[in-house]
PDB file of C-alpha atoms in Angstrom:
ATOM      1  CA  MET A   1     133.737 191.991  77.032  1.00 91.00           C
ATOM      2  CA  THR A   2     130.706 189.900  76.075  1.00 96.00           C
ATOM      3  CA  ASN A   3     128.551 188.177  78.660  1.00 97.00           C
ATOM      4  CA  LEU A   4     129.874 184.821  77.549  1.00 97.00           C
ATOM      5  CA  GLU A   5     133.446 186.022  78.020  1.00 97.00           C
ATOM      6  CA  LYS A   6     132.622 187.334  81.485  1.00 97.00           C
ATOM      7  CA  TYR A   7     130.907 184.043  82.311  1.00 98.00           C
ATOM      8  CA  ASN A   8     133.843 181.968  81.100  1.00 98.00           C
ATOM      9  CA  ASP A   9     136.394 184.165  82.855  1.00 98.00           C
ATOM     10  CA  SER A  10     134.518 183.705  86.131  1.00 98.00           C
ATOM     11  CA  PHE A  11     134.899 179.942  85.864  1.00 98.00           C
ATOM     12  CA  ILE A  12     138.518 180.111  84.766  1.00 98.00           C
ATOM     13  CA  SER A  13     139.601 182.429  87.554  1.00 97.00           C
ATOM     14  CA  SER A  14     137.515 180.862  90.328  1.00 97.00           C
ATOM     15  CA  LEU A  15     138.047 177.190  89.605  1.00 97.00           C
ATOM     16  CA  GLN A  16     141.534 177.220  88.052  1.00 96.00           C
ATOM     17  CA  VAL A  17     140.338 175.588  84.846  1.00 97.00           C
ATOM     18  CA  THR A  18     141.072 176.339  81.211  1.00 97.00           C
ATOM     19  CA  GLU A  19     138.576 177.411  78.566  1.00 97.00           C
ATOM     20  CA  SER A  20     138.845 174.017  76.924  1.00 97.00           C
ATOM     21  CA  GLN A  21     137.495 172.411  80.126  1.00 97.00           C
ATOM     22  CA  LEU A  22     134.327 174.496  80.318  1.00 98.00           C
ATOM     23  CA  ASP A  23     132.112 172.421  78.041  1.00 96.00           C
ATOM     24  CA  GLY A  24     130.628 169.675  80.193  1.00 96.00           C
ATOM     25  CA  LEU A  25     132.143 171.046  83.402  1.00 98.00           C
ATOM     26  CA  LYS A  26     130.187 169.992  86.498  1.00 97.00           C
ATOM     27  CA  TYR A  27     130.436 170.439  90.255  1.00 96.00           C
ATOM     28  CA  GLN A  28     133.186 168.140  91.607  1.00 94.00           C
ATOM     29  CA  SER A  29     134.273 167.143  88.102  1.00 95.00           C
ATOM     30  CA  VAL A  30     137.487 169.090  88.756  1.00 96.00           C
ATOM     31  CA  GLU A  31     139.357 169.550  92.029  1.00 93.00           C
ATOM     32  CA  GLY A  32     138.702 173.249  92.185  1.00 95.00           C
ATOM     33  CA  TRP A  33     134.928 172.936  92.046  1.00 97.00           C
ATOM     34  CA  ASP A  34     134.198 171.871  95.590  1.00 96.00           C
ATOM     35  CA  SER A  35     132.114 173.780  98.119  1.00 95.00           C
ATOM     36  CA  VAL A  36     134.855 176.396  98.605  1.00 96.00           C
ATOM     37  CA  GLY A  37     135.262 176.793  94.861  1.00 97.00           C
ATOM     38  CA  HIS A  38     131.511 177.014  94.423  1.00 98.00           C
ATOM     39  CA  MET A  39     131.299 179.964  96.791  1.00 97.00           C
ATOM     40  CA  GLY A  40     134.122 181.695  94.969  1.00 97.00           C
ATOM     41  CA  LEU A  41     132.496 181.077  91.587  1.00 98.00           C
ATOM     42  CA  ILE A  42     129.103 182.384  92.676  1.00 98.00           C
ATOM     43  CA  ALA A  43     130.641 185.479  94.285  1.00 98.00           C
ATOM     44  CA  THR A  44     132.623 186.195  91.119  1.00 98.00           C
ATOM     45  CA  LEU A  45     129.558 185.789  88.910  1.00 98.00           C
ATOM     46  CA  GLU A  46     127.500 188.057  91.162  1.00 98.00           C
ATOM     47  CA  ASP A  47     130.214 190.733  90.960  1.00 98.00           C
ATOM     48  CA  SER A  48     130.718 190.325  87.218  1.00 98.00           C
ATOM     49  CA  PHE A  49     127.040 190.645  86.373  1.00 98.00           C
ATOM     50  CA  ASP A  50     125.980 192.834  89.285  1.00 98.00           C
ATOM     51  CA  ILE A  51     123.305 190.374  90.373  1.00 98.00           C
ATOM     52  CA  MET A  52     122.370 188.574  93.575  1.00 98.00           C
ATOM     53  CA  LEU A  53     121.391 184.935  93.103  1.00 98.00           C
ATOM     54  CA  ASP A  54     118.634 183.301  95.122  1.00 97.00           C
ATOM     55  CA  THR A  55     119.740 180.534  97.450  1.00 97.00           C
ATOM     56  CA  ASP A  56     117.785 177.967  95.419  1.00 97.00           C
ATOM     57  CA  ASP A  57     119.652 179.010  92.282  1.00 98.00           C
ATOM     58  CA  ILE A  58     123.016 178.783  94.053  1.00 98.00           C
ATOM     59  CA  ILE A  59     122.130 175.255  95.172  1.00 97.00           C
ATOM     60  CA  ASP A  60     120.963 174.348  91.674  1.00 97.00           C
ATOM     61  CA  PHE A  61     124.037 175.772  89.935  1.00 98.00           C
ATOM     62  CA  SER A  62     125.616 172.378  89.334  1.00 96.00           C
ATOM     63  CA  SER A  63     127.292 172.770  85.953  1.00 98.00           C
ATOM     64  CA  TYR A  64     128.618 175.266  83.427  1.00 98.00           C
ATOM     65  CA  ALA A  65     125.586 174.572  81.227  1.00 98.00           C
ATOM     66  CA  ARG A  66     123.026 174.776  84.041  1.00 98.00           C
ATOM     67  CA  GLY A  67     124.541 178.043  85.169  1.00 98.00           C
ATOM     68  CA  LYS A  68     123.775 179.689  81.853  1.00 98.00           C
ATOM     69  CA  GLU A  69     120.122 178.683  82.200  1.00 98.00           C
ATOM     70  CA  ILE A  70     120.011 180.114  85.704  1.00 98.00           C
ATOM     71  CA  LEU A  71     121.609 183.416  84.742  1.00 98.00           C
ATOM     72  CA  LYS A  72     118.974 183.930  82.040  1.00 97.00           C
ATOM     73  CA  LYS A  73     116.496 184.372  84.922  1.00 97.00           C
ATOM     74  CA  TYR A  74     118.587 187.377  85.920  1.00 98.00           C
ATOM     75  CA  ASP A  75     118.412 188.866  82.404  1.00 97.00           C
ATOM     76  CA  VAL A  76     121.912 187.770  81.485  1.00 97.00           C
ATOM     77  CA  ILE A  77     121.763 187.038  77.796  1.00 94.00           C
ATOM     78  CA  PHE A  78     124.448 184.939  76.109  1.00 92.00           C
TER      79      PHE A  78
ATOM     80  CA  MET B   1     153.774 154.303 123.280  1.00 97.00           C
ATOM     81  CA  GLU B   2     150.146 153.497 123.915  1.00 97.00           C
ATOM     82  CA  LEU B   3     148.517 150.229 122.921  1.00 97.00           C
ATOM     83  CA  ILE B   4     144.742 150.026 122.870  1.00 97.00           C
ATOM     84  CA  ASP B   5     142.654 146.952 122.305  1.00 97.00           C
ATOM     85  CA  ALA B   6     140.144 148.400 119.823  1.00 97.00           C
ATOM     86  CA  PHE B   7     137.522 145.822 120.812  1.00 96.00           C
ATOM     87  CA  TRP B   8     134.775 147.847 119.053  1.00 95.00           C
ATOM     88  CA  GLU B   9     136.297 146.915 115.711  1.00 96.00           C
ATOM     89  CA  LYS B  10     135.400 143.266 116.373  1.00 96.00           C
ATOM     90  CA  ARG B  11     131.782 144.392 116.278  1.00 96.00           C
ATOM     91  CA  ASN B  12     132.277 146.887 113.450  1.00 95.00           C
ATOM     92  CA  LEU B  13     134.651 145.022 111.166  1.00 96.00           C
ATOM     93  CA  GLY B  14     134.765 141.471 112.435  1.00 95.00           C
ATOM     94  CA  VAL B  15     138.484 141.650 113.236  1.00 96.00           C
ATOM     95  CA  ASP B  16     140.646 141.808 116.333  1.00 97.00           C
ATOM     96  CA  CYS B  17     142.274 145.209 116.246  1.00 98.00           C
ATOM     97  CA  THR B  18     145.020 146.939 118.175  1.00 97.00           C
ATOM     98  CA  GLU B  19     145.636 150.671 117.866  1.00 98.00           C
ATOM     99  CA  ILE B  20     149.125 151.892 118.680  1.00 98.00           C
ATOM    100  CA  THR B  21     149.869 155.562 119.228  1.00 98.00           C
ATOM    101  CA  ILE B  22     153.537 156.496 119.043  1.00 98.00           C
ATOM    102  CA  SER B  23     154.780 159.572 120.861  1.00 97.00           C
ATOM    103  CA  ASN B  24     157.883 161.588 120.076  1.00 96.00           C
ATOM    104  CA  GLU B  25     159.737 160.026 122.982  1.00 96.00           C
ATOM    105  CA  ASP B  26     159.224 156.469 121.711  1.00 97.00           C
ATOM    106  CA  THR B  27     161.920 154.494 119.947  1.00 97.00           C
ATOM    107  CA  VAL B  28     162.028 151.848 117.253  1.00 97.00           C
ATOM    108  CA  SER B  29     163.253 149.349 119.837  1.00 97.00           C
ATOM    109  CA  GLN B  30     159.884 149.620 121.563  1.00 97.00           C
ATOM    110  CA  LEU B  31     158.234 148.450 118.357  1.00 96.00           C
ATOM    111  CA  GLU B  32     160.842 145.705 117.979  1.00 96.00           C
ATOM    112  CA  ALA B  33     159.897 144.475 121.442  1.00 96.00           C
ATOM    113  CA  ILE B  34     156.303 143.800 120.311  1.00 95.00           C
ATOM    114  CA  THR B  35     157.096 142.128 117.001  1.00 93.00           C
ATOM    115  CA  ASP B  36     154.926 139.131 117.905  1.00 92.00           C
ATOM    116  CA  LEU B  37     151.905 141.338 118.299  1.00 93.00           C
ATOM    117  CA  LEU B  38     152.667 143.247 115.091  1.00 94.00           C
ATOM    118  CA  ASP B  39     152.788 139.957 113.194  1.00 94.00           C
ATOM    119  CA  THR B  40     149.688 138.304 114.627  1.00 95.00           C
ATOM    120  CA  ILE B  41     146.881 140.704 115.480  1.00 96.00           C
ATOM    121  CA  GLU B  42     144.403 140.671 112.611  1.00 97.00           C
ATOM    122  CA  TYR B  43     144.266 144.439 112.019  1.00 98.00           C
ATOM    123  CA  ILE B  44     146.773 146.883 113.459  1.00 98.00           C
ATOM    124  CA  VAL B  45     146.603 150.665 113.249  1.00 98.00           C
ATOM    125  CA  VAL B  46     149.694 152.683 114.150  1.00 98.00           C
ATOM    126  CA  LYS B  47     149.594 156.454 114.548  1.00 98.00           C
ATOM    127  CA  VAL B  48     152.999 158.088 114.171  1.00 98.00           C
ATOM    128  CA  PRO B  49     154.090 161.667 114.890  1.00 97.00           C
ATOM    129  CA  ILE B  50     155.395 163.670 111.957  1.00 95.00           C
ATOM    130  CA  ALA B  51     159.109 163.725 111.168  1.00 94.00           C
ATOM    131  CA  ARG B  52     159.789 160.261 112.583  1.00 97.00           C
ATOM    132  CA  LEU B  53     161.215 158.625 109.485  1.00 97.00           C
ATOM    133  CA  ASP B  54     162.833 155.919 111.615  1.00 98.00           C
ATOM    134  CA  ILE B  55     159.393 154.714 112.699  1.00 98.00           C
ATOM    135  CA  ASN B  56     157.990 155.109 109.172  1.00 97.00           C
ATOM    136  CA  GLU B  57     160.833 153.017 107.744  1.00 97.00           C
ATOM    137  CA  TYR B  58     160.443 150.337 110.407  1.00 97.00           C
ATOM    138  CA  LEU B  59     156.726 150.016 109.765  1.00 97.00           C
ATOM    139  CA  THR B  60     157.144 149.944 105.999  1.00 97.00           C
ATOM    140  CA  LYS B  61     159.768 147.182 106.253  1.00 96.00           C
ATOM    141  CA  HIS B  62     157.331 145.199 108.387  1.00 95.00           C
ATOM    142  CA  ASP B  63     154.538 145.313 105.810  1.00 96.00           C
ATOM    143  CA  PHE B  64     152.593 148.223 107.199  1.00 97.00           C
ATOM    144  CA  VAL B  65     150.918 150.460 104.616  1.00 97.00           C
ATOM    145  CA  PHE B  66     150.604 154.224 104.910  1.00 98.00           C
ATOM    146  CA  ILE B  67     146.902 155.000 104.643  1.00 97.00           C
ATOM    147  CA  GLU B  68     146.446 158.654 105.626  1.00 97.00           C
ATOM    148  CA  ALA B  69     147.700 161.623 107.544  1.00 98.00           C
ATOM    149  CA  ASN B  70     145.275 162.614 110.276  1.00 97.00           C
ATOM    150  CA  VAL B  71     145.182 166.395 110.687  1.00 98.00           C
ATOM    151  CA  ASN B  72     144.092 167.976 113.962  1.00 98.00           C
ATOM    152  CA  PHE B  73     142.490 171.326 113.186  1.00 98.00           C
ATOM    153  CA  GLN B  74     141.719 173.856 115.875  1.00 98.00           C
ATOM    154  CA  LEU B  75     139.701 177.024 115.790  1.00 98.00           C
ATOM    155  CA  ASN B  76     139.531 179.763 118.357  1.00 98.00           C
ATOM    156  CA  ILE B  77     135.896 180.762 117.945  1.00 98.00           C
ATOM    157  CA  LYS B  78     136.711 184.455 117.655  1.00 97.00           C
ATOM    158  CA  ASP B  79     138.771 183.638 114.530  1.00 97.00           C
ATOM    159  CA  ALA B  80     135.899 181.988 112.639  1.00 97.00           C
ATOM    160  CA  ILE B  81     135.548 183.237 109.064  1.00 96.00           C
ATOM    161  CA  LEU B  82     132.603 183.403 106.696  1.00 97.00           C
ATOM    162  CA  THR B  83     132.663 185.202 103.359  1.00 97.00           C
ATOM    163  CA  PRO B  84     129.835 187.690 102.712  1.00 97.00           C
ATOM    164  CA  LEU B  85     128.177 185.157 100.410  1.00 98.00           C
ATOM    165  CA  GLN B  86     128.433 182.413 103.021  1.00 98.00           C
ATOM    166  CA  GLN B  87     126.945 184.745 105.642  1.00 98.00           C
ATOM    167  CA  ARG B  88     124.044 185.488 103.345  1.00 97.00           C
ATOM    168  CA  LEU B  89     123.381 181.789 102.688  1.00 98.00           C
ATOM    169  CA  ASN B  90     123.958 180.846 106.302  1.00 98.00           C
ATOM    170  CA  ASN B  91     121.133 183.158 107.385  1.00 98.00           C
ATOM    171  CA  SER B  92     118.640 180.877 105.637  1.00 97.00           C
ATOM    172  CA  ILE B  93     120.089 177.645 107.083  1.00 98.00           C
ATOM    173  CA  ALA B  94     119.063 176.428 110.535  1.00 98.00           C
ATOM    174  CA  TYR B  95     120.024 173.506 112.734  1.00 98.00           C
ATOM    175  CA  ALA B  96     118.247 171.539 115.431  1.00 98.00           C
ATOM    176  CA  GLU B  97     118.871 168.546 117.656  1.00 98.00           C
ATOM    177  CA  MET B  98     117.839 165.285 115.971  1.00 98.00           C
ATOM    178  CA  ASN B  99     115.005 163.056 117.104  1.00 98.00           C
ATOM    179  CA  ALA B 100     114.777 159.306 116.517  1.00 98.00           C
ATOM    180  CA  SER B 101     113.274 159.766 113.066  1.00 98.00           C
ATOM    181  CA  ASP B 102     116.070 162.156 112.076  1.00 98.00           C
ATOM    182  CA  LEU B 103     118.654 159.646 113.262  1.00 98.00           C
ATOM    183  CA  SER B 104     117.084 156.897 111.185  1.00 98.00           C
ATOM    184  CA  LEU B 105     117.351 159.127 108.114  1.00 98.00           C
ATOM    185  CA  LEU B 106     120.975 159.864 108.962  1.00 98.00           C
ATOM    186  CA  TYR B 107     121.799 156.164 109.116  1.00 98.00           C
ATOM    187  CA  VAL B 108     120.160 155.624 105.727  1.00 98.00           C
ATOM    188  CA  GLU B 109     122.258 158.429 104.260  1.00 98.00           C
ATOM    189  CA  ILE B 110     125.415 156.895 105.725  1.00 98.00           C
ATOM    190  CA  GLU B 111     124.536 153.528 104.212  1.00 97.00           C
ATOM    191  CA  LYS B 112     124.025 155.244 100.835  1.00 97.00           C
ATOM    192  CA  GLY B 113     127.644 156.394 100.974  1.00 95.00           C
ATOM    193  CA  LEU B 114     127.760 159.774 102.689  1.00 96.00           C
ATOM    194  CA  PHE B 115     131.384 159.163 103.753  1.00 96.00           C
ATOM    195  CA  LYS B 116     133.772 158.449 100.893  1.00 93.00           C
ATOM    196  CA  THR B 117     137.338 158.849 102.124  1.00 95.00           C
ATOM    197  CA  ASP B 118     137.710 157.019 105.426  1.00 94.00           C
ATOM    198  CA  ARG B 119     140.516 154.468 105.867  1.00 95.00           C
ATOM    199  CA  ILE B 120     138.037 151.606 106.095  1.00 96.00           C
ATOM    200  CA  LEU B 121     136.207 152.366 102.838  1.00 95.00           C
ATOM    201  CA  LEU B 122     139.504 152.935 101.023  1.00 95.00           C
ATOM    202  CA  ASP B 123     140.947 149.651 102.310  1.00 96.00           C
ATOM    203  CA  HIS B 124     140.178 146.822  99.880  1.00 95.00           C
ATOM    204  CA  ASN B 125     140.208 144.391 102.802  1.00 96.00           C
ATOM    205  CA  PHE B 126     136.944 145.882 104.064  1.00 97.00           C
ATOM    206  CA  THR B 127     133.570 146.483 102.458  1.00 97.00           C
ATOM    207  CA  LYS B 128     131.390 149.524 101.910  1.00 96.00           C
ATOM    208  CA  LEU B 129     128.856 148.030 104.321  1.00 96.00           C
ATOM    209  CA  GLN B 130     131.479 147.582 107.036  1.00 97.00           C
ATOM    210  CA  ALA B 131     132.613 151.186 106.602  1.00 97.00           C
ATOM    211  CA  ALA B 132     129.037 152.465 106.901  1.00 97.00           C
ATOM    212  CA  THR B 133     128.211 150.215 109.855  1.00 97.00           C
ATOM    213  CA  ARG B 134     131.292 151.452 111.648  1.00 97.00           C
ATOM    214  CA  TYR B 135     130.173 155.070 111.339  1.00 97.00           C
ATOM    215  CA  ILE B 136     126.664 154.253 112.513  1.00 98.00           C
ATOM    216  CA  ASN B 137     127.979 152.342 115.519  1.00 97.00           C
ATOM    217  CA  TRP B 138     130.393 155.170 116.317  1.00 97.00           C
ATOM    218  CA  ILE B 139     127.524 157.649 116.368  1.00 98.00           C
ATOM    219  CA  LYS B 140     125.342 155.369 118.474  1.00 98.00           C
ATOM    220  CA  ASP B 141     128.162 154.777 120.963  1.00 97.00           C
ATOM    221  CA  GLU B 142     128.821 158.500 121.332  1.00 98.00           C
ATOM    222  CA  LEU B 143     125.134 159.406 121.629  1.00 98.00           C
ATOM    223  CA  ALA B 144     124.839 156.857 124.422  1.00 98.00           C
ATOM    224  CA  ARG B 145     127.452 158.912 126.250  1.00 97.00           C
ATOM    225  CA  THR B 146     127.304 162.708 126.123  1.00 95.00           C
ATOM    226  CA  ALA B 147     127.304 163.537 122.422  1.00 98.00           C
ATOM    227  CA  LYS B 148     124.467 165.170 120.517  1.00 98.00           C
ATOM    228  CA  ALA B 149     123.412 164.877 116.889  1.00 98.00           C
ATOM    229  CA  TYR B 150     122.064 167.847 114.964  1.00 98.00           C
ATOM    230  CA  LYS B 151     120.336 168.145 111.620  1.00 98.00           C
ATOM    231  CA  ILE B 152     121.072 171.053 109.302  1.00 98.00           C
ATOM    232  CA  VAL B 153     117.918 172.379 107.687  1.00 98.00           C
ATOM    233  CA  TYR B 154     117.044 174.495 104.647  1.00 98.00           C
ATOM    234  CA  LYS B 155     113.384 175.307 104.007  1.00 97.00           C
ATOM    235  CA  GLU B 156     112.250 172.399 106.220  1.00 93.00           C
ATOM    236  CA  ASP B 157     114.447 169.980 104.274  1.00 97.00           C
ATOM    237  CA  THR B 158     117.289 168.276 106.128  1.00 98.00           C
ATOM    238  CA  ILE B 159     120.405 168.932 104.081  1.00 98.00           C
ATOM    239  CA  GLY B 160     123.024 167.458 106.382  1.00 98.00           C
ATOM    240  CA  PHE B 161     124.141 166.820 109.921  1.00 98.00           C
ATOM    241  CA  PHE B 162     126.851 167.116 112.533  1.00 98.00           C
ATOM    242  CA  THR B 163     127.610 165.276 115.740  1.00 97.00           C
ATOM    243  CA  PHE B 164     129.128 167.106 118.633  1.00 95.00           C
ATOM    244  CA  LYS B 165     130.655 166.581 122.045  1.00 98.00           C
ATOM    245  CA  GLN B 166     132.576 168.461 124.695  1.00 98.00           C
ATOM    246  CA  ILE B 167     136.102 167.140 125.248  1.00 98.00           C
ATOM    247  CA  ALA B 168     137.472 169.631 127.780  1.00 98.00           C
ATOM    248  CA  GLU B 169     136.443 172.824 129.506  1.00 97.00           C
ATOM    249  CA  ASP B 170     135.393 175.269 126.749  1.00 97.00           C
ATOM    250  CA  VAL B 171     136.574 172.817 124.053  1.00 98.00           C
ATOM    251  CA  TYR B 172     134.244 171.026 121.663  1.00 98.00           C
ATOM    252  CA  TYR B 173     134.739 168.364 119.028  1.00 98.00           C
ATOM    253  CA  PRO B 174     132.279 168.034 116.119  1.00 98.00           C
ATOM    254  CA  PHE B 175     133.471 164.533 115.321  1.00 97.00           C
ATOM    255  CA  LEU B 176     131.377 163.844 112.232  1.00 98.00           C
ATOM    256  CA  ALA B 177     129.512 165.979 109.720  1.00 98.00           C
ATOM    257  CA  GLY B 178     128.312 165.867 106.166  1.00 98.00           C
ATOM    258  CA  LEU B 179     125.743 166.812 103.568  1.00 98.00           C
ATOM    259  CA  TYR B 180     123.026 164.387 102.557  1.00 98.00           C
ATOM    260  CA  GLU B 181     123.094 163.021  99.032  1.00 97.00           C
ATOM    261  CA  LYS B 182     120.462 165.381  97.593  1.00 96.00           C
ATOM    262  CA  TYR B 183     122.547 168.385  98.651  1.00 97.00           C
ATOM    263  CA  SER B 184     126.014 166.940  98.099  1.00 95.00           C
ATOM    264  CA  GLN B 185     126.588 169.260  95.136  1.00 94.00           C
ATOM    265  CA  SER B 186     124.805 172.307  96.519  1.00 96.00           C
ATOM    266  CA  GLY B 187     127.884 174.227  97.641  1.00 95.00           C
ATOM    267  CA  LEU B 188     126.452 174.303 101.173  1.00 97.00           C
ATOM    268  CA  GLY B 189     129.206 172.142 102.639  1.00 96.00           C
ATOM    269  CA  PHE B 190     130.464 175.120 104.623  1.00 97.00           C
ATOM    270  CA  THR B 191     127.400 174.826 106.870  1.00 98.00           C
ATOM    271  CA  THR B 192     128.667 171.503 108.233  1.00 98.00           C
ATOM    272  CA  LEU B 193     131.532 173.460 109.803  1.00 98.00           C
ATOM    273  CA  ARG B 194     129.648 176.677 110.505  1.00 98.00           C
ATOM    274  CA  LYS B 195     126.734 175.223 112.444  1.00 98.00           C
ATOM    275  CA  PRO B 196     128.994 173.477 114.995  1.00 98.00           C
ATOM    276  CA  ILE B 197     130.729 176.821 115.460  1.00 98.00           C
ATOM    277  CA  GLU B 198     127.346 178.389 116.211  1.00 98.00           C
ATOM    278  CA  GLU B 199     126.615 175.653 118.733  1.00 98.00           C
ATOM    279  CA  VAL B 200     129.916 176.332 120.478  1.00 98.00           C
ATOM    280  CA  ILE B 201     129.051 180.029 120.612  1.00 97.00           C
ATOM    281  CA  LYS B 202     125.637 179.188 122.044  1.00 97.00           C
ATOM    282  CA  ARG B 203     127.331 177.098 124.765  1.00 97.00           C
ATOM    283  CA  LYS B 204     129.846 179.894 125.418  1.00 97.00           C
ATOM    284  CA  GLY B 205     132.723 177.648 124.400  1.00 98.00           C
ATOM    285  CA  LYS B 206     136.065 178.949 123.152  1.00 98.00           C
ATOM    286  CA  LEU B 207     137.752 176.322 121.034  1.00 98.00           C
ATOM    287  CA  ILE B 208     136.918 173.679 118.471  1.00 98.00           C
ATOM    288  CA  SER B 209     139.302 170.764 117.997  1.00 98.00           C
ATOM    289  CA  THR B 210     138.566 168.382 115.153  1.00 98.00           C
ATOM    290  CA  TYR B 211     140.215 165.993 112.704  1.00 97.00           C
ATOM    291  CA  ALA B 212     140.336 165.551 108.967  1.00 97.00           C
ATOM    292  CA  SER B 213     142.080 163.047 106.726  1.00 97.00           C
ATOM    293  CA  THR B 214     144.462 164.027 103.956  1.00 97.00           C
ATOM    294  CA  ASN B 215     142.456 161.617 101.805  1.00 97.00           C
ATOM    295  CA  ASN B 216     139.749 164.291 101.832  1.00 96.00           C
ATOM    296  CA  PRO B 217     141.297 167.494 100.446  1.00 94.00           C
ATOM    297  CA  TYR B 218     137.864 169.112 100.123  1.00 94.00           C
ATOM    298  CA  VAL B 219     137.381 168.992 103.877  1.00 97.00           C
ATOM    299  CA  ILE B 220     140.941 170.243 104.441  1.00 97.00           C
ATOM    300  CA  ARG B 221     140.169 173.221 102.192  1.00 97.00           C
ATOM    301  CA  ALA B 222     136.863 173.909 103.910  1.00 97.00           C
ATOM    302  CA  HIS B 223     138.509 174.008 107.335  1.00 98.00           C
ATOM    303  CA  THR B 224     141.282 176.369 106.317  1.00 98.00           C
ATOM    304  CA  GLN B 225     138.848 178.657 104.503  1.00 97.00           C
ATOM    305  CA  GLN B 226     136.778 179.075 107.670  1.00 98.00           C
ATOM    306  CA  GLY B 227     139.762 179.979 109.827  1.00 98.00           C
ATOM    307  CA  PHE B 228     140.854 176.643 111.271  1.00 98.00           C
ATOM    308  CA  SER B 229     144.587 176.126 111.656  1.00 98.00           C
ATOM    309  CA  ILE B 230     146.614 172.938 111.788  1.00 98.00           C
ATOM    310  CA  HIS B 231     147.479 172.068 115.374  1.00 98.00           C
ATOM    311  CA  ASP B 232     148.984 168.617 114.925  1.00 97.00           C
ATOM    312  CA  MET B 233     149.323 165.752 112.461  1.00 98.00           C
ATOM    313  CA  GLN B 234     149.842 162.031 112.654  1.00 98.00           C
ATOM    314  CA  TYR B 235     150.725 159.554 109.946  1.00 98.00           C
ATOM    315  CA  VAL B 236     148.530 156.470 110.071  1.00 98.00           C
ATOM    316  CA  TYR B 237     149.783 153.036 109.041  1.00 98.00           C
ATOM    317  CA  VAL B 238     147.753 149.830 108.911  1.00 98.00           C
ATOM    318  CA  LYS B 239     148.548 146.156 108.590  1.00 98.00           C
ATOM    319  CA  HIS B 240     146.389 143.138 107.999  1.00 97.00           C
ATOM    320  CA  ASN B 241     147.476 139.787 109.346  1.00 96.00           C
ATOM    321  CA  PHE B 242     144.594 137.820 107.831  1.00 81.00           C
TER     322      PHE B 242
END
């Protein structure tokens, strides 16, 4: 599985969205991405990529696009 | 059936208001007996127990509008839940009692729109300013009694708040909480429930009893995720006679 596939699957499974919804997806733009969903998403991403995000990065992780930028800091290449 | 003259709403909303709480033993005929009041008081709020369709039907026929279900959540402190990730984040979040400057900031945040799903804001008969003023006055009234206000802090930045009071022996009620605008999309909303739990632990309390509206599913989800269970529910109807 590619990193992009793992990244997308994390969103799909955590937030109950479809792949077609990922582009432009932002915090609170769908029902599933509230504070509870956010914790689930971050935990899934940390497990998928075997990383531990800094608190500042968790706070800043406000969209599908922004998340990719953040994960690059953890050597996740898309 | 309990009738309360909600005189504080004259100050908050500029209307005469009566709040009626129906109990399971009450009958429709008791509402019929106060028809004059139901047709004349400017703003009436009726709280109805669940599964009383006779009351619901009576109110609907008399131009009351269903506005929310009010859910009473309770948590036995020993049942509080945090995921490993939440525990990790929570370790870097502190809370402290507010001073006057902190309270001023809180009131600014409320006026900016911190609360988005209350029955006043959602009611087109009232304004955003009235909804905000009502919250601020509620906090001030409670702080003038026994309540306390706390700020939630991350790296010396205030991210949110909660207000808190004791309502019975070992029982506490964090009656308002929220994240400030800058952190409203941070995912740290769980701290607005967790920090009151920590305060109860510090005070050696045993139970939290609090309320959430079904107009705010995010808060409902947050409560259930942290171990709260539904203790009771009321359906809330309102009517405007102006």
